[in-house]
Coordinates of N, CA and C in Angstrom, one line a residue:
X1 N 169.4 20.9 55.1 CA 168.5 20.6 54.1 C 168.7 19.2 53.6
X2 N 169.9 18.7 53.5 CA 170.2 17.4 53.0 C 169.7 16.3 53.9
X3 N 169.8 16.6 55.2 CA 169.3 15.6 56.2 C 167.8 15.4 56.1
X4 N 167.1 16.6 56.0 CA 165.6 16.5 55.9 C 165.2 15.8 54.6
X5 N 165.9 16.0 53.5 CA 165.6 15.5 52.2 C 165.9 14.0 52.1
X6 N 166.9 13.5 52.7 CA 167.3 12.1 52.6 C 166.6 11.2 53.6
X7 N 166.2 11.8 54.7 CA 165.6 10.9 55.7 C 166.6 10.3 56.7
X8 N 166.1 9.7 57.7 CA 166.9 9.2 58.8 C 167.6 7.8 58.5
X9 N 167.1 7.1 57.4 CA 167.7 5.8 57.1 C 169.0 6.0 56.4
X10 N 169.4 7.2 56.0 CA 170.7 7.4 55.3 C 171.6 8.1 56.3
X11 N 172.8 7.4 56.5 CA 173.8 8.0 57.3 C 174.7 8.8 56.4
X12 N 174.9 10.1 56.8 CA 175.7 11.0 56.0 C 177.1 11.2 56.8
X13 N 178.1 11.0 56.0 CA 179.5 11.3 56.6 C 180.1 12.3 55.7
X14 N 180.8 13.3 56.3 CA 181.5 14.3 55.5 C 182.9 14.4 56.0
X15 N 183.8 14.7 55.0 CA 185.2 14.8 55.4 C 185.8 15.9 54.4
X16 N 186.7 16.7 54.9 CA 187.4 17.7 54.1 C 188.8 17.8 54.6
X17 N 189.7 18.0 53.7 CA 191.1 18.3 54.0 C 191.2 19.6 54.9
X18 N 192.1 19.6 55.7 CA 192.2 20.8 56.6 C 192.5 22.1 55.9
X19 N 193.3 22.1 54.9 CA 193.6 23.3 54.1 C 193.0 23.2 52.7
X20 N 191.7 23.1 52.7 CA 191.0 23.0 51.4 C 191.1 24.2 50.6
X21 N 191.3 24.1 49.3 CA 191.4 25.2 48.4 C 190.0 25.8 48.1
X22 N 189.9 27.1 47.9 CA 188.7 27.7 47.4 C 188.5 27.3 45.9
X23 N 187.3 27.4 45.4 CA 187.1 27.0 44.0 C 186.3 28.1 43.3
X24 N 186.3 28.1 42.0 CA 185.5 29.0 41.2 C 184.2 28.2 40.9
X25 N 183.1 28.6 41.5 CA 181.8 27.9 41.2 C 180.7 28.8 41.8
X26 N 179.6 28.7 41.2 CA 178.4 29.3 41.7 C 177.9 28.5 42.9
X27 N 177.8 29.2 44.0 CA 177.4 28.5 45.3 C 176.1 27.8 45.2
X28 N 175.1 28.5 44.6 CA 173.8 27.9 44.5 C 173.8 26.7 43.6
X29 N 174.5 26.7 42.5 CA 174.6 25.6 41.6 C 175.3 24.4 42.3
X30 N 176.4 24.7 43.0 CA 177.1 23.7 43.7 C 176.2 23.0 44.7
X31 N 175.5 23.8 45.5 CA 174.6 23.2 46.5 C 173.5 22.3 45.8
X32 N 173.0 22.8 44.7 CA 172.0 22.0 43.9 C 172.6 20.7 43.4
X33 N 173.8 20.8 42.9 CA 174.5 19.6 42.3 C 174.7 18.6 43.5
X34 N 175.2 19.0 44.6 CA 175.4 18.1 45.7 C 174.1 17.5 46.2
X35 N 173.0 18.3 46.2 CA 171.7 17.8 46.6 C 171.2 16.7 45.6
X36 N 171.4 17.0 44.3 CA 171.0 16.1 43.3 C 171.7 14.7 43.4
X37 N 173.0 14.8 43.7 CA 173.8 13.6 43.9 C 173.4 12.9 45.1
X38 N 173.1 13.6 46.2 CA 172.6 12.9 47.4 C 171.3 12.2 47.2
X39 N 170.4 12.9 46.5 CA 169.1 12.2 46.2 C 169.3 11.0 45.4
X40 N 170.1 11.0 44.4 CA 170.4 9.8 43.6 C 171.0 8.7 44.5
X41 N 171.9 9.1 45.4 CA 172.4 8.1 46.3 C 171.3 7.5 47.2
X42 N 170.5 8.3 47.7 CA 169.4 7.9 48.6 C 168.5 6.9 47.8
X43 N 168.2 7.2 46.5 CA 167.4 6.3 45.8 C 168.1 4.9 45.5
X44 N 169.4 5.0 45.3 CA 170.2 3.8 45.1 C 170.3 2.9 46.3
X45 N 170.2 3.6 47.5 CA 170.3 2.9 48.8 C 169.0 2.1 49.1
X46 N 167.9 2.6 48.6 CA 166.6 1.9 48.8 C 166.0 2.2 50.2
X47 N 165.0 1.5 50.5 CA 164.2 1.8 51.7 C 165.0 1.4 53.0
X48 N 166.0 0.5 52.8 CA 166.8 0.0 54.0 C 167.8 1.0 54.3
X49 N 168.1 2.0 53.5 CA 169.1 3.0 53.8 C 170.5 2.5 53.6
X50 N 171.5 3.3 54.1 CA 172.9 3.0 53.9 C 173.7 4.2 54.2
X51 N 174.9 4.3 53.6 CA 175.9 5.3 53.8 C 176.0 6.2 52.6
X52 N 176.0 7.5 52.8 CA 176.3 8.5 51.8 C 177.5 9.3 52.4
X53 N 178.6 9.3 51.6 CA 179.8 9.9 52.0 C 180.2 11.0 51.0
X54 N 180.5 12.2 51.6 CA 181.0 13.4 50.8 C 182.4 13.8 51.3
X55 N 183.3 13.7 50.4 CA 184.7 14.0 50.7 C 185.2 15.1 49.8
X56 N 185.8 16.2 50.4 CA 186.3 17.3 49.7 C 187.9 17.3 49.9
X57 N 188.6 17.4 48.7 CA 190.1 17.3 48.8 C 190.7 18.2 47.7
X58 N 191.9 18.6 47.9 CA 192.7 19.2 46.9 C 193.2 18.2 45.9
X59 N 193.2 18.5 44.7 CA 193.6 17.5 43.7 C 194.3 18.2 42.5
X60 N 195.4 17.7 42.1 CA 196.2 18.3 41.0 C 196.2 17.3 39.8
X61 N 195.8 17.8 38.7 CA 195.8 17.0 37.4 C 197.2 17.4 36.8
X62 N 198.1 16.5 36.7 CA 199.4 16.8 36.1 C 199.4 16.7 34.6
X63 N 198.6 15.8 34.0 CA 198.5 15.7 32.6 C 197.0 15.4 32.3
X64 N 196.6 15.5 31.0 CA 195.2 15.2 30.7 C 194.9 13.7 30.9
X65 N 195.9 12.9 31.1 CA 195.6 11.4 31.4 C 195.4 11.1 32.8
X66 N 195.5 12.1 33.7 CA 195.2 11.9 35.1 C 193.7 11.8 35.4
X67 N 193.3 10.6 35.4 CA 191.9 10.2 35.9 C 190.8 10.7 35.0
X68 N 190.9 11.9 34.4 CA 189.8 12.4 33.6 C 190.3 13.1 32.3
X69 N 190.1 12.5 31.2 CA 190.8 12.9 30.0 C 190.3 14.3 29.6
X70 N 189.1 14.7 30.0 CA 188.6 16.1 29.6 C 189.1 17.2 30.5
X71 N 189.9 16.8 31.6 CA 190.3 17.8 32.6 C 191.7 18.3 32.2
X72 N 191.8 19.6 32.1 CA 193.1 20.2 31.8 C 194.0 20.1 33.0
X73 N 195.3 20.1 32.8 CA 196.2 20.1 33.9 C 196.0 21.3 34.8
X74 N 196.1 21.1 36.1 CA 196.0 22.3 37.0 C 195.5 21.8 38.3
X75 N 195.2 22.8 39.2 CA 194.7 22.5 40.6 C 193.2 22.6 40.6
X76 N 192.6 21.6 41.3 CA 191.1 21.5 41.4 C 190.7 21.2 42.9
X77 N 189.5 21.6 43.2 CA 188.8 21.1 44.4 C 188.1 19.9 43.9
X78 N 188.3 18.7 44.6 CA 187.6 17.5 44.2 C 186.6 17.2 45.3
X79 N 185.4 16.9 44.8 CA 184.3 16.5 45.8 C 183.8 15.2 45.3
X80 N 184.0 14.2 46.2 CA 183.5 12.8 45.9 C 182.3 12.6 46.7
X81 N 181.2 12.2 46.0 CA 180.0 11.8 46.6 C 179.8 10.3 46.3
X82 N 179.8 9.5 47.4 CA 179.7 8.1 47.2 C 178.6 7.4 48.1
X83 N 178.2 6.3 47.6 CA 177.2 5.5 48.4 C 177.5 4.0 48.3
X84 N 176.9 3.3 49.2 CA 177.1 1.8 49.2 C 175.8 1.2 48.7
X85 N 175.2 1.8 47.7 CA 173.9 1.3 47.2 C 174.0 0.3 46.1
X86 N 173.0 0.2 45.3 CA 172.9 -0.8 44.3 C 173.9 -0.8 43.1
X87 N 174.5 0.4 42.9 CA 175.4 0.5 41.8 C 174.7 0.7 40.5
X88 N 175.6 0.9 39.5 CA 175.0 1.2 38.1 C 175.8 0.3 37.1
X89 N 175.0 -0.4 36.3 CA 175.6 -1.3 35.3 C 176.3 -0.4 34.2
X90 N 177.1 -1.1 33.4 CA 178.0 -0.4 32.4 C 177.1 0.3 31.4
X91 N 176.1 -0.3 30.9 CA 175.3 0.3 29.8 C 174.6 1.6 30.3
X92 N 174.0 1.5 31.5 CA 173.3 2.7 32.1 C 174.4 3.8 32.4
X93 N 175.5 3.4 32.9 CA 176.6 4.3 33.2 C 177.0 5.1 32.0
X94 N 177.0 4.5 30.8 CA 177.4 5.2 29.6 C 176.4 6.3 29.2
X95 N 175.2 6.2 29.7 CA 174.1 7.2 29.4 C 173.8 8.1 30.5
X96 N 174.5 8.0 31.6 CA 174.1 8.7 32.9 C 174.0 10.2 32.7
X97 N 174.8 10.9 31.9 CA 174.7 12.3 31.8 C 173.8 12.8 30.7
X98 N 173.1 11.9 30.0 CA 172.2 12.4 29.0 C 171.0 13.0 29.6
X99 N 170.6 14.2 29.1 CA 169.4 14.8 29.6 C 168.2 13.9 29.4
X100 N 167.3 13.9 30.4 CA 166.1 13.2 30.4 C 166.3 11.6 30.5
X101 N 167.5 11.2 30.6 CA 167.7 9.7 30.7 C 167.5 9.4 32.2
X102 N 166.7 8.5 32.5 CA 166.5 8.1 33.9 C 166.1 6.6 34.0
X103 N 166.4 6.0 35.1 CA 166.0 4.6 35.4 C 164.9 4.6 36.4
X104 N 164.5 5.8 36.9 CA 163.5 5.9 37.9 C 162.1 6.0 37.3
X105 N 161.1 5.7 38.1 CA 159.7 5.9 37.6 C 159.5 7.3 37.3
X106 N 158.5 7.6 36.5 CA 158.2 9.0 36.1 C 157.9 9.9 37.2
X107 N 157.3 9.3 38.3 CA 157.0 10.1 39.5 C 158.2 10.4 40.4
X108 N 159.3 9.7 40.1 CA 160.5 9.9 41.0 C 161.6 10.6 40.4
X109 N 161.6 10.9 39.1 CA 162.8 11.5 38.6 C 162.5 12.0 37.2
X110 N 163.2 13.1 36.8 CA 163.1 13.7 35.5 C 164.2 13.3 34.5
X111 N 165.3 12.8 35.1 CA 166.5 12.5 34.2 C 167.3 13.8 34.0
X112 N 167.1 14.8 34.8 CA 167.9 16.0 34.6 C 168.9 16.2 35.7
X113 N 168.9 15.4 36.8 CA 169.9 15.6 37.9 C 171.3 15.5 37.5
X114 N 171.7 14.4 36.9 CA 173.1 14.2 36.5 C 173.5 15.1 35.3
X115 N 172.6 15.4 34.4 CA 172.9 16.3 33.3 C 173.1 17.7 33.8
X116 N 172.4 18.1 34.9 CA 172.6 19.4 35.5 C 173.9 19.4 36.1
X117 N 174.3 18.4 36.8 CA 175.6 18.3 37.5 C 176.7 18.4 36.4
X118 N 176.6 17.7 35.3 CA 177.5 17.8 34.2 C 177.6 19.2 33.6
X119 N 176.5 19.8 33.3 CA 176.5 21.2 32.8 C 177.1 22.2 33.7
X120 N 176.8 22.1 35.0 CA 177.4 23.0 36.0 C 178.9 22.8 36.1
X121 N 179.4 21.6 36.1 CA 180.9 21.4 36.1 C 181.6 21.9 34.9
X122 N 181.0 21.7 33.7 CA 181.5 22.2 32.5 C 181.5 23.7 32.4
X123 N 180.4 24.3 32.9 CA 180.3 25.8 32.9 C 181.3 26.4 33.9
X124 N 181.7 25.6 34.9 CA 182.6 26.1 35.9 C 184.1 25.9 35.5
X125 N 184.3 25.2 34.3 CA 185.6 24.9 33.9 C 186.2 23.7 34.5
X126 N 185.3 22.8 35.0 CA 185.7 21.6 35.7 C 185.3 20.3 34.9
X127 N 185.1 19.3 35.7 CA 184.7 18.0 35.1 C 184.0 17.2 36.2
X128 N 183.3 16.2 35.7 CA 182.6 15.2 36.6 C 182.8 13.8 36.0
X129 N 183.0 12.9 36.9 CA 183.1 11.5 36.4 C 182.4 10.6 37.4
X130 N 182.0 9.4 36.9 CA 181.3 8.4 37.7 C 182.0 7.1 37.6
X131 N 182.2 6.5 38.8 CA 182.6 5.1 38.8 C 181.6 4.3 39.7
X132 N 181.3 3.1 39.2 CA 180.3 2.3 39.9 C 180.5 0.8 39.7
X133 N 180.0 0.1 40.7 CA 180.1 -1.4 40.6 C 178.7 -1.9 41.1
X134 N 178.0 -2.7 40.3 CA 176.7 -3.2 40.6 C 176.8 -4.0 42.0
X135 N 175.9 -3.7 42.9 CA 175.9 -4.3 44.2 C 176.9 -3.7 45.2
X136 N 177.7 -2.8 44.8 CA 178.7 -2.3 45.7 C 178.6 -0.8 45.9
X137 N 178.0 -0.1 45.0 CA 177.8 1.4 45.1 C 178.4 2.2 44.0
X138 N 178.3 3.5 44.2 CA 178.7 4.5 43.1 C 179.5 5.6 43.8
X139 N 180.4 6.2 43.0 CA 181.1 7.4 43.4 C 181.1 8.4 42.2
X140 N 180.6 9.6 42.5 CA 180.6 10.7 41.5 C 181.7 11.7 42.0
X141 N 182.6 12.0 41.1 CA 183.7 12.9 41.5 C 183.5 14.2 40.7
X142 N 183.4 15.3 41.4 CA 183.3 16.6 40.8 C 184.6 17.4 41.0
X143 N 185.1 17.9 39.9 CA 186.4 18.6 39.9 C 186.1 20.1 39.5
X144 N 186.4 21.0 40.4 CA 186.2 22.4 40.2 C 187.5 23.2 40.3
X145 N 187.8 24.1 39.3 CA 189.1 24.8 39.3 C 189.4 25.5 40.6
X146 N 190.6 25.4 41.0 CA 191.1 26.1 42.2 C 190.9 27.6 42.0
X147 N 190.3 28.3 43.0 CA 190.1 29.7 43.0 C 191.3 30.4 43.7
X148 N 191.3 31.7 43.6 CA 192.3 32.5 44.3 C 191.7 33.2 45.4
X149 N 192.2 33.1 46.6 CA 191.7 33.8 47.7 C 192.2 35.3 47.7
X150 N 191.2 36.2 47.9 CA 191.6 37.6 47.9 C 191.4 38.1 49.4
X151 N 192.3 38.9 49.8 CA 192.2 39.6 51.1 C 191.6 40.9 50.9
X152 N 190.9 41.5 51.8 CA 190.3 42.8 51.6 C 191.3 43.9 51.2
X153 N 192.6 43.8 51.6 CA 193.6 44.8 51.1 C 193.8 44.7 49.6
X154 N 193.6 43.5 49.0 CA 193.9 43.3 47.6 C 192.7 43.8 46.7
X155 N 191.6 44.0 47.3 CA 190.4 44.4 46.6 C 190.4 46.0 46.5
X156 N 190.2 46.5 45.3 CA 190.1 48.0 45.2 C 188.8 48.3 44.6
X157 N 188.1 49.3 45.2 CA 186.8 49.7 44.7 C 186.9 50.3 43.3
X158 N 185.8 50.2 42.6 CA 185.8 50.8 41.2 C 185.4 52.2 41.4
X159 N 186.2 53.1 40.9 CA 185.9 54.6 41.0 C 185.4 55.1 39.7
X160 N 185.5 54.4 38.6 CA 185.0 54.8 37.3 C 183.6 54.2 37.0
X161 N 182.7 55.0 36.5 CA 181.4 54.4 36.2 C 181.6 53.4 35.0
X162 N 180.8 52.3 35.1 CA 180.9 51.3 34.1 C 180.0 51.6 32.9
X163 N 180.5 51.9 31.8 CA 179.7 52.3 30.6 C 179.8 51.4 29.4
X164 N 180.9 50.6 29.5 CA 181.1 49.6 28.3 C 180.0 48.7 28.2
X165 N 179.5 48.4 27.0 CA 178.5 47.4 26.8 C 177.1 47.9 26.9
X166 N 176.9 49.2 27.1 CA 175.5 49.7 27.3 C 174.8 49.7 25.9
X167 N 175.5 49.8 24.8 CA 174.8 49.8 23.5 C 175.2 48.6 22.7
X168 N 175.3 47.4 23.3 CA 175.7 46.2 22.6 C 174.5 45.4 22.2
X169 N 174.6 44.5 21.3 CA 173.6 43.6 20.9 C 174.0 42.2 21.4
X170 N 173.0 41.4 21.8 CA 173.3 40.0 22.2 C 172.7 39.1 21.2
X171 N 173.4 38.2 20.7 CA 173.0 37.2 19.8 C 172.9 35.8 20.5
X172 N 171.8 35.2 20.5 CA 171.6 33.9 21.2 C 171.5 32.9 20.1
X173 N 172.2 31.8 20.2 CA 172.2 30.7 19.3 C 171.7 29.5 20.0
X174 N 170.7 28.8 19.6 CA 170.2 27.7 20.2 C 170.2 26.5 19.3
X175 N 170.6 25.3 19.8 CA 170.7 24.2 18.9 C 169.4 23.4 18.8
X176 N 168.3 23.9 19.3 CA 167.0 23.3 19.2 C 166.3 24.0 18.0
X177 N 165.8 23.3 17.0 CA 165.2 24.0 15.8 C 164.0 24.9 16.2
X178 N 163.2 24.6 17.1 CA 162.1 25.4 17.5 C 162.5 26.7 18.0

């Protein structure tokens, strides 16, 4: 799907560590996040194209000062999506995760791609960061908590019917006045 979306002018390289950790994340949201990042990279590369690189690796945050201050110490799957495109200036970079913020024409973007990636990583208990240099390219790093692999022997079927919560009330709180 990514190849068809990006076109032939973009060269896609992928790399993953041999013993990559599983992670806790919704598969569909992860795919959507990677596709959004790839589309942003394609747009930064322009009509002449260039290189999109996706690298997955195991990463351990030892302290909250390790690369991402919002990231709790622990083990994470790190996915770096980088391009050799136009890059992002400092002022634009500071607003990159804001919903509806975009530098694209109205017909080319809604400003929701990076905010969706941010929301997905936060919801997953992870983090996302961007580094960029104008004229050299951009790298977005997604950190997702390491999951635990289960073998079929460790899984036990539920023999009791689930009845808890059948008569509960749900309260939804929204920060939008309307």
